XYZ file of C-alpha atoms in Angstrom:
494
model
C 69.135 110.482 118.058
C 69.715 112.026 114.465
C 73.015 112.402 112.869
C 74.055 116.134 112.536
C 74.615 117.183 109.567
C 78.337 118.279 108.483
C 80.028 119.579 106.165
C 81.226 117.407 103.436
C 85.448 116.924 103.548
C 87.274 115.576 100.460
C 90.578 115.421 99.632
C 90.190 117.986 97.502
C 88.962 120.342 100.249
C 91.834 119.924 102.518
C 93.473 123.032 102.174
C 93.364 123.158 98.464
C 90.295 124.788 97.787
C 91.144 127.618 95.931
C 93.771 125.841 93.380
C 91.855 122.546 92.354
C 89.589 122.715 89.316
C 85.781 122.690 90.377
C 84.911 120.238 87.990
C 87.571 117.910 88.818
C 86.862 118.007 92.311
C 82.961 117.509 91.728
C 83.797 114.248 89.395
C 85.948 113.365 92.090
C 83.853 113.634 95.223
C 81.236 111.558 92.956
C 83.763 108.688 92.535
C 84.132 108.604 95.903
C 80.591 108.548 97.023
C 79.191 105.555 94.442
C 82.838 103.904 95.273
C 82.182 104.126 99.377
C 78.167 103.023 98.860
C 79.623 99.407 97.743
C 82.171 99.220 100.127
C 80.341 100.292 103.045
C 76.744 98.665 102.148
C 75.622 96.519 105.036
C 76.068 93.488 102.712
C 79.221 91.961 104.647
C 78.816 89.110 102.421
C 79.568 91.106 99.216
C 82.557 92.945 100.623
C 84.116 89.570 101.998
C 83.990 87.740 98.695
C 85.103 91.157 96.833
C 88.034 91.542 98.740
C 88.864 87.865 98.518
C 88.505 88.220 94.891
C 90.144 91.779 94.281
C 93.150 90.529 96.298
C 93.949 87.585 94.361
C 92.704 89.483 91.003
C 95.307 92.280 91.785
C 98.372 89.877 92.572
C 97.404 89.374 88.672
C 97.621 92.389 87.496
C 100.713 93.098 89.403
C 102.271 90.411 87.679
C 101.226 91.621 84.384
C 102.890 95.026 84.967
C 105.652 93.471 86.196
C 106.044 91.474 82.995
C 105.571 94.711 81.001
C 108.564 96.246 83.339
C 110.828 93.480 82.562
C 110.252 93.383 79.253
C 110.769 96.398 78.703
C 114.169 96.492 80.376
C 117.273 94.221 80.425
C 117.666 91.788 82.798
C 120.693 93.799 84.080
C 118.947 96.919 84.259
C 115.698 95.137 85.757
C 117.788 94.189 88.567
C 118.502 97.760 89.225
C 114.883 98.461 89.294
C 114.058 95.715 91.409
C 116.890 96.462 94.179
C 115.492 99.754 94.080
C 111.822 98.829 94.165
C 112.709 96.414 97.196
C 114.352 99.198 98.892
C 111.686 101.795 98.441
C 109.326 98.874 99.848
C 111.551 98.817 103.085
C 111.973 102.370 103.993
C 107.943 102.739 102.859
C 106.636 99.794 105.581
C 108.357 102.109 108.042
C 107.666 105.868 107.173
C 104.288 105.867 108.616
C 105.309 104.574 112.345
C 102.913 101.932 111.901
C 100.316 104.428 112.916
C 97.933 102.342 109.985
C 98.304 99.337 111.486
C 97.092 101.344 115.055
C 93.924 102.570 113.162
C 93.418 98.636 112.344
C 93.753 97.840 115.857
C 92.018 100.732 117.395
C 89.271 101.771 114.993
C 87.147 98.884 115.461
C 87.865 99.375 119.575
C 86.506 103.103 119.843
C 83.505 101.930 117.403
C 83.005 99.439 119.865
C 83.105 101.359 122.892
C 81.871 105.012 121.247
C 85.264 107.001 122.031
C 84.177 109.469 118.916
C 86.733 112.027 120.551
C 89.356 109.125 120.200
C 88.236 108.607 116.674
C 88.651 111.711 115.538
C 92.295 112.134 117.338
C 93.177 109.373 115.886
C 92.253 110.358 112.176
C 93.664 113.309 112.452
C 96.948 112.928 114.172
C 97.576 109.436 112.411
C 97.592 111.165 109.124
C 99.862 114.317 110.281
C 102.869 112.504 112.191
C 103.077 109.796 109.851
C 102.738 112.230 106.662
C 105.802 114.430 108.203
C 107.353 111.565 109.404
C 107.692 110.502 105.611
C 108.585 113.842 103.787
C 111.328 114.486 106.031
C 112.652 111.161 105.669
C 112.491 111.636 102.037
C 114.092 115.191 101.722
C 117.023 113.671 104.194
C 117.758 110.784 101.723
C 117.498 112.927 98.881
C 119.904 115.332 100.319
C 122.334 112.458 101.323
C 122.115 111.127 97.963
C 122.447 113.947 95.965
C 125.363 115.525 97.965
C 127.164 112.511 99.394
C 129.056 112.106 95.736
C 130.102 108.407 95.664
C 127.882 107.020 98.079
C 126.223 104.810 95.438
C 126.937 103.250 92.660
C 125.721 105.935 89.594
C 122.731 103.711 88.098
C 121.506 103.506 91.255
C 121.131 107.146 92.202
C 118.693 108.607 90.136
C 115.911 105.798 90.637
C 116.790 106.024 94.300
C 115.923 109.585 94.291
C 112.410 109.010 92.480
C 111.395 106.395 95.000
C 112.384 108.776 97.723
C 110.411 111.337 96.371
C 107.349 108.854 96.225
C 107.934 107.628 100.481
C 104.968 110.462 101.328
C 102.544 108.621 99.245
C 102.970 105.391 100.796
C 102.684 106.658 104.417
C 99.102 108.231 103.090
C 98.476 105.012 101.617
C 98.879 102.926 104.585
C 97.069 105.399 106.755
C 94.057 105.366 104.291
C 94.863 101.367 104.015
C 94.694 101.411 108.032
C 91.478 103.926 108.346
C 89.369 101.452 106.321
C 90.454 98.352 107.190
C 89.594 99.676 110.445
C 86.193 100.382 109.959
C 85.535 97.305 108.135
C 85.681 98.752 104.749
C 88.853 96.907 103.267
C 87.738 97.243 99.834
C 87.838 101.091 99.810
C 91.312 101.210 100.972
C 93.000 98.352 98.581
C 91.016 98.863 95.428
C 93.477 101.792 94.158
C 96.266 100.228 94.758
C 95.981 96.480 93.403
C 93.605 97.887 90.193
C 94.428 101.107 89.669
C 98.092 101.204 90.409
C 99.275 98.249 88.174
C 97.214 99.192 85.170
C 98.653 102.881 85.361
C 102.162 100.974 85.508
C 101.449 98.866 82.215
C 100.129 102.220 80.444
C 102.924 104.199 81.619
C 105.511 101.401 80.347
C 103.520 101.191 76.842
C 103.623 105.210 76.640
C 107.192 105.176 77.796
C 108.354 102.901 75.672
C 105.915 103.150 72.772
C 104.988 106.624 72.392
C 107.855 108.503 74.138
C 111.041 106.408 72.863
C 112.317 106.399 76.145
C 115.406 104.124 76.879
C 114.878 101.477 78.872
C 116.595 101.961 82.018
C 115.873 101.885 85.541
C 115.509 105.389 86.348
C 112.924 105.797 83.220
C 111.025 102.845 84.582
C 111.309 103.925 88.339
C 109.606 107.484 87.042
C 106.914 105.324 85.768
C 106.051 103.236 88.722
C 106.418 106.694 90.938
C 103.928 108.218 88.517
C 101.935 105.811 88.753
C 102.112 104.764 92.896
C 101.484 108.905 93.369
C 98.364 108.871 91.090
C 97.082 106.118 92.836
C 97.450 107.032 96.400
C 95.731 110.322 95.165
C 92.332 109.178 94.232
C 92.621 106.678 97.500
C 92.538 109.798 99.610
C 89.461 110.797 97.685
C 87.921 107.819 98.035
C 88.440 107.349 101.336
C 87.291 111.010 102.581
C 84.144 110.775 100.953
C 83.334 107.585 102.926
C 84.846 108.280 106.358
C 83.063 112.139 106.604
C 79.742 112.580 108.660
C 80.533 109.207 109.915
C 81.378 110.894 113.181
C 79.836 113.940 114.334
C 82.115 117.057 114.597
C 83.190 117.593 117.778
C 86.441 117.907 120.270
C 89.181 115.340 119.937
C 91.109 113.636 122.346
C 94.709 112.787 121.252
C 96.419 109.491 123.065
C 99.414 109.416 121.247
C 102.050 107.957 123.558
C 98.921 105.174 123.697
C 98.934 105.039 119.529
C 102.280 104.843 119.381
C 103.309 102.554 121.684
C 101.297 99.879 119.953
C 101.892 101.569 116.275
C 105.926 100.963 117.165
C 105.847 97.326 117.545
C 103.400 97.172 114.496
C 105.541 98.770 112.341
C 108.569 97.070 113.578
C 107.072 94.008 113.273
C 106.347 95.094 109.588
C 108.671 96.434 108.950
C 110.755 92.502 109.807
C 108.189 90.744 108.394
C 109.002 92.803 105.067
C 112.609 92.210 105.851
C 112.436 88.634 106.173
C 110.499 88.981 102.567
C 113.156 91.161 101.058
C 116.165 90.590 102.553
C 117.376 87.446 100.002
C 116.524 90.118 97.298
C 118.924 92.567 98.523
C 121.779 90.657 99.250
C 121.634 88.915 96.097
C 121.978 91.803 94.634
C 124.911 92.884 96.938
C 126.917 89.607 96.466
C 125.831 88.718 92.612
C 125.075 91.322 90.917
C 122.223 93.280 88.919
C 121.299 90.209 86.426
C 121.198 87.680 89.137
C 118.953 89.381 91.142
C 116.616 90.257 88.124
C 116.245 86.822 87.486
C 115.357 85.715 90.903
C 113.161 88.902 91.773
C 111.260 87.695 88.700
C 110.664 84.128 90.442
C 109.900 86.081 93.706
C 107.076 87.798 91.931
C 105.851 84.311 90.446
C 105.217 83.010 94.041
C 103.957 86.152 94.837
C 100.544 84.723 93.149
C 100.103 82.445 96.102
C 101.046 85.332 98.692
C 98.290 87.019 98.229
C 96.017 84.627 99.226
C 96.639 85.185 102.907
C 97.115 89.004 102.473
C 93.375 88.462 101.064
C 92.056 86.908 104.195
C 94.200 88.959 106.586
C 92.481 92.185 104.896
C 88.891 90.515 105.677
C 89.816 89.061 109.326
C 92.148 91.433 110.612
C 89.233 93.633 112.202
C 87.536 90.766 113.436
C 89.888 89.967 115.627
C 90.792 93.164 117.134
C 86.680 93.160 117.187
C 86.378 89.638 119.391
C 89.414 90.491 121.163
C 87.650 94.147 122.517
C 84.132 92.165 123.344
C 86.386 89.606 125.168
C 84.654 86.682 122.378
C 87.277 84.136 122.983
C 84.933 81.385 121.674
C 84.486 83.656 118.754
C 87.772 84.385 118.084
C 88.925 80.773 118.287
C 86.146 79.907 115.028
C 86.934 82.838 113.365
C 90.975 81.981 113.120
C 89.920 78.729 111.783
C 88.316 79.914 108.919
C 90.998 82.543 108.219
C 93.451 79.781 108.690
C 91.237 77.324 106.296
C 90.541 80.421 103.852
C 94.071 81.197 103.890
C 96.061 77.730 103.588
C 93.490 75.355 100.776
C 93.507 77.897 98.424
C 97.061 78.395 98.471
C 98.239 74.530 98.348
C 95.793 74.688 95.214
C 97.702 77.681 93.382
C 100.746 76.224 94.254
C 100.429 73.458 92.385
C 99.563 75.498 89.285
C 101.978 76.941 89.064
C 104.283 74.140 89.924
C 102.945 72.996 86.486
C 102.943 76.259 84.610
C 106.033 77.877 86.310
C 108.454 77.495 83.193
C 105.836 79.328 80.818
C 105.249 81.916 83.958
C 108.979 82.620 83.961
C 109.366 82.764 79.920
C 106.980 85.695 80.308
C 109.314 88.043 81.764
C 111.433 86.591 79.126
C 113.488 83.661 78.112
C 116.570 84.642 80.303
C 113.964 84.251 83.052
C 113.438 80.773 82.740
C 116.636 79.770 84.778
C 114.832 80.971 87.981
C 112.505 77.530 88.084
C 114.460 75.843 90.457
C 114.513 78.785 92.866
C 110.542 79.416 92.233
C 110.525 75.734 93.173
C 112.227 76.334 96.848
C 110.429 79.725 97.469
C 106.845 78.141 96.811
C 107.536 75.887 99.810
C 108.081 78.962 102.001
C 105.094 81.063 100.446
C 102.801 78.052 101.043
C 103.852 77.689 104.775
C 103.461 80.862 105.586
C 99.698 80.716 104.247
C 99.233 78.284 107.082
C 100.367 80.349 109.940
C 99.643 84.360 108.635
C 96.270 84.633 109.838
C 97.690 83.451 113.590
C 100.341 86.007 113.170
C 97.988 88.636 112.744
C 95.705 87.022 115.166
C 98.339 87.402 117.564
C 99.497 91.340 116.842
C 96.155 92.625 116.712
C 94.890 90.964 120.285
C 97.915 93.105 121.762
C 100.648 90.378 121.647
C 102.353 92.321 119.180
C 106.094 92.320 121.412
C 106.081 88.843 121.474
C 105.351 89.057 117.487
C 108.550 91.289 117.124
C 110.635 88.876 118.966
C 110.119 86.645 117.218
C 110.262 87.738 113.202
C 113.776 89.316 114.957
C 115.265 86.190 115.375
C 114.030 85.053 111.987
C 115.373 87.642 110.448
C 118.531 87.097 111.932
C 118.673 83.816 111.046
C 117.443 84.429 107.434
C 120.242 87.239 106.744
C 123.301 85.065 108.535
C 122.136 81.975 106.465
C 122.079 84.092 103.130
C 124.984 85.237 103.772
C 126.597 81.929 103.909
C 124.567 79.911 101.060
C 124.739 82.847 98.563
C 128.444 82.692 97.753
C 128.228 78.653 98.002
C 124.962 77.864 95.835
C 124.324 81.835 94.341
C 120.408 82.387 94.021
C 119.585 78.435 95.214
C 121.182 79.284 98.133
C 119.123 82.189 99.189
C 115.966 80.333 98.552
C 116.958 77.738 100.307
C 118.221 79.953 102.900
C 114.941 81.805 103.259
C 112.914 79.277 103.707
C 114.650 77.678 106.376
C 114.260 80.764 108.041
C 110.235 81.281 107.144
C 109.649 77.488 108.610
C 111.833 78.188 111.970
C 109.946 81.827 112.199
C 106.238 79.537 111.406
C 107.106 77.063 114.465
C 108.121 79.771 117.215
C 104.680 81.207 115.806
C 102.682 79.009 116.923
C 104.236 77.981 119.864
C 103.478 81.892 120.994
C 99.674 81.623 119.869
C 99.514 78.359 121.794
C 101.187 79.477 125.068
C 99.037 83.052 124.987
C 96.109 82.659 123.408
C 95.523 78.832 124.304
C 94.888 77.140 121.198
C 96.189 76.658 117.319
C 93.984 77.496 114.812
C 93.996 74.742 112.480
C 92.281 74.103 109.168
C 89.182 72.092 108.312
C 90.065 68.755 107.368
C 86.915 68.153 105.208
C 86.004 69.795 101.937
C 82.386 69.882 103.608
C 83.463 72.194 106.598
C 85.287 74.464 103.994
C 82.075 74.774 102.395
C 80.340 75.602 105.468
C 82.233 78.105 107.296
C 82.948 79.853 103.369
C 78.862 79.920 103.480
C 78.760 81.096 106.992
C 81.005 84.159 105.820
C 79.005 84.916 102.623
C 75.812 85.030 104.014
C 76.786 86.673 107.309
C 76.061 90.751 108.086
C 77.342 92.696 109.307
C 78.021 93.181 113.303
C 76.178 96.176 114.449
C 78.211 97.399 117.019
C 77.398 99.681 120.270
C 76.484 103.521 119.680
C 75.226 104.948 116.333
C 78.481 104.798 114.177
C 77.092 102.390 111.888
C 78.483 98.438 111.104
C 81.660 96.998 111.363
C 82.065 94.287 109.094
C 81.602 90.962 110.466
């Protein structure tokens, strides 16, 4: 049967019509369209290696505006800016109600089974609760902070306000994020924001600093990075609308949302720990050391952060696949495919972690040479960044084939563990402490892991022992096509 025709939706067109320059919105809708032919070509091949690539290549340029941030600032007021950054990272993982990590989960499910209706209740709600979920959320904390007097300290207010101000951008983010990842088009929804976003963070520190005069404080490099994240998340809505229209036919929608979020809920609470157990060392460093302290071991945090990107990389790819075997019941399948994510996840990392084992000193030095003090914490966290590359793709394995209480449980307990342990070792061994304390925490949090995969899904993915099988199932994924699946929506990425 045909496709019917309809009309095209942008960002641009959503209500703003009548105030958004023609031109801009025609150069716009153009990006989008060459931008969604590559990511949602038939080539799986080309999309799995790009977003392999673009992940890792990102975690680079992140780095590098990081580096231009710290530089920029001191390492006092850098802590600010990181506490703050950390924070806005919290409250962000939650705003949405995990409703992106829902489209991830169902997405691929009503492609499978041709629930269009679904589809398009999904879409539409998704993007309306979580969006008003964040801006009241951010007009509340703005209120609080700008009325409560005292209730911070006074450097901290005004770059708390800015990343407030910012929280309705990263709900749209993740719900793009979520919406393509769920249709097997990761690349459209993560190109913005690891290309885009940190080069528009490097220019805005070298106009800020450079051209402007600014000082460099935290609230002046906050503005930046708000500037920046807001710019971003625009021109990922654009992007994303021109791929995701026509796709489904116009037509009634059928809203489940009690069914959304009760698995959205335990997504974003299991987030929303997961980004606790990643943050919480950060925070309480800063509570019980102070401003420098914490700049200096955020800085490490971000060194490590090179390796942790390698599984966010292969989650991005294999994330739909599972929900994909897990809704056509391919347990065979699914048991392959989270070996390979396991494989692609874990040899790459071991390999970057020893790089930068060797190079971590001159890493450091480039936030500057305060910095370099942090090597024996960068040391201790690497461990912990390297073990959870072994076990992340199971994790997400486990969440997205609707074991996601069990997933919550457990990162609870971890996180428990991680903040009474920081608590202690802090004041005893100050920022070696909270390494060590974290990853004590990330290796009891790995074990219960897979003990849960085991005991429900009835097997441990492990990785290939031999270089040769590497080879081979990296091949298989290259040169593999996409899975056409039931009904005439088009490919999901296999």
């Amino acid at each position: 049967m045909p496709k019917k025709k309809v009309p095209s939706v942008t960002a641009v067109d959503l209500g703003h019509q009548d105030c958004a320059p023609p031109g801009l919105a025609a150069r716009a809708g153009r990006l989008g369209v060459l931008v969604g032919r590559v990511c949602r070509s038939d080539n799986g091949a080309l999309r799995a290696l790009m977003v392999y690539g673009l992940r890792i290549g990102g975690a680079g340029l992140i780095f590098l505006a990081q580096i231009a941030i710290a530089r920029w600032l001191t390492p006092a007021e850098y802590g600010v800016f990181a506490n703050v950054w950390v924070i806005f990272l919290l409250i962000g993982g939650w705003v949405s109600l995990g409703l992106g990590g829902a489209m991830i989960r169902f997405v691929p499910e009503y492609l499978a089974l041709g629930r269009e209706d679904l589809l398009r209740g999904l879409r539409r709600a998704g993007r309306a609760v979580g969006l008003t979920a964040a801006i009241v959320l951010a007009c509340a904390g703005i209120a609080v902070l700008t009325l409560g007097g005292n209730i911070v300290e006074p450097g901290y207010r005004m770059p708390l306000v800015l990343a407030l101000a910012a929280l309705p951008f990263y709900a749209m983010s993740d719900i793009n994020d979520g919406l393509c990842r769920g249709h097997g088009w990761p690349l459209r929804g993560i190109a913005p924001i690891y290309v885009l976003r940190p080069l528009l963070m490097i220019a805005g520190v070298v106009i800020a600093a450079l051209a402007l005069g600014l000082e460099p404080t935290a609230t002046n490099a906050m503005a930046v990075v708000a500037i920046a994240f807001s710019l971003t998340v625009l021109v990922q809505t654009v992007i994303t609308e021109s791929g995701t229209h026509g796709l489904v036919p116009a037509g009634p929608s059928r809203y489940e949302l009690k069914t959304w979020l009760a698995v959205s809920m335990p997504l974003v609470l299991m987030e929303g720990m997961l980004a606790l157990m990643n943050h919480v060392d950060v925070l309480l460093v800063g509570s019980l050391r102070g401003a420098e302290e914490v700049g200096l071991y955020y800085a490490a945090t971000r060194v490590v952060a090179l390796v942790s990107f390698v599984p966010y990389a292969v989650i991005a790819v294999f994330g739909p696949r599972f929900s994909h075997g897990n809704a056509m019941n391919d347990h065979d399948g699914l048991r392959e495919t989270a070996r390979q994510a396991v494989t692609l996840s874990l040899l790459p990392s071991l390999v970057l972690g020893i790089a930068i084992v060797a190079t971590g000193p001159l890493l450091l030095a480039a936030f500057g040479k305060e910095f370099t003090a942090a090597y024996n914490v960068l040391l201790i966290l690497l461990v912990a960044v390297t073990m959870r590359a072994a076990v992340a793709p199971a994790q997400t394995m486990l969440a997205m084939t609707g074991h996601h209480v069990i997933c919550v449980v457990i990162l609870a307990g971890a996180l428990a563990l991680n903040t009474g342990l920081n608590l202690i070792l802090i004041p005893l061994a100050g920022t070696v402490g909270a390494a060590t304390a974290t990853t004590i925490a990330i290796a009891v949090e790995i074990g219960l892991s897979l003990v849960a995969v085991r005991s429900r899904l009835g097997f441990v993915p492990m990785p290939y022992g031999d270089v040769r099988h590497l080879v081979a199932a990296l091949r298989g994924i290259l040169t593999r096509r996409a899975v056409t699946v039931p009904g005439p929506k088009g490919p999901l990425a296999g």
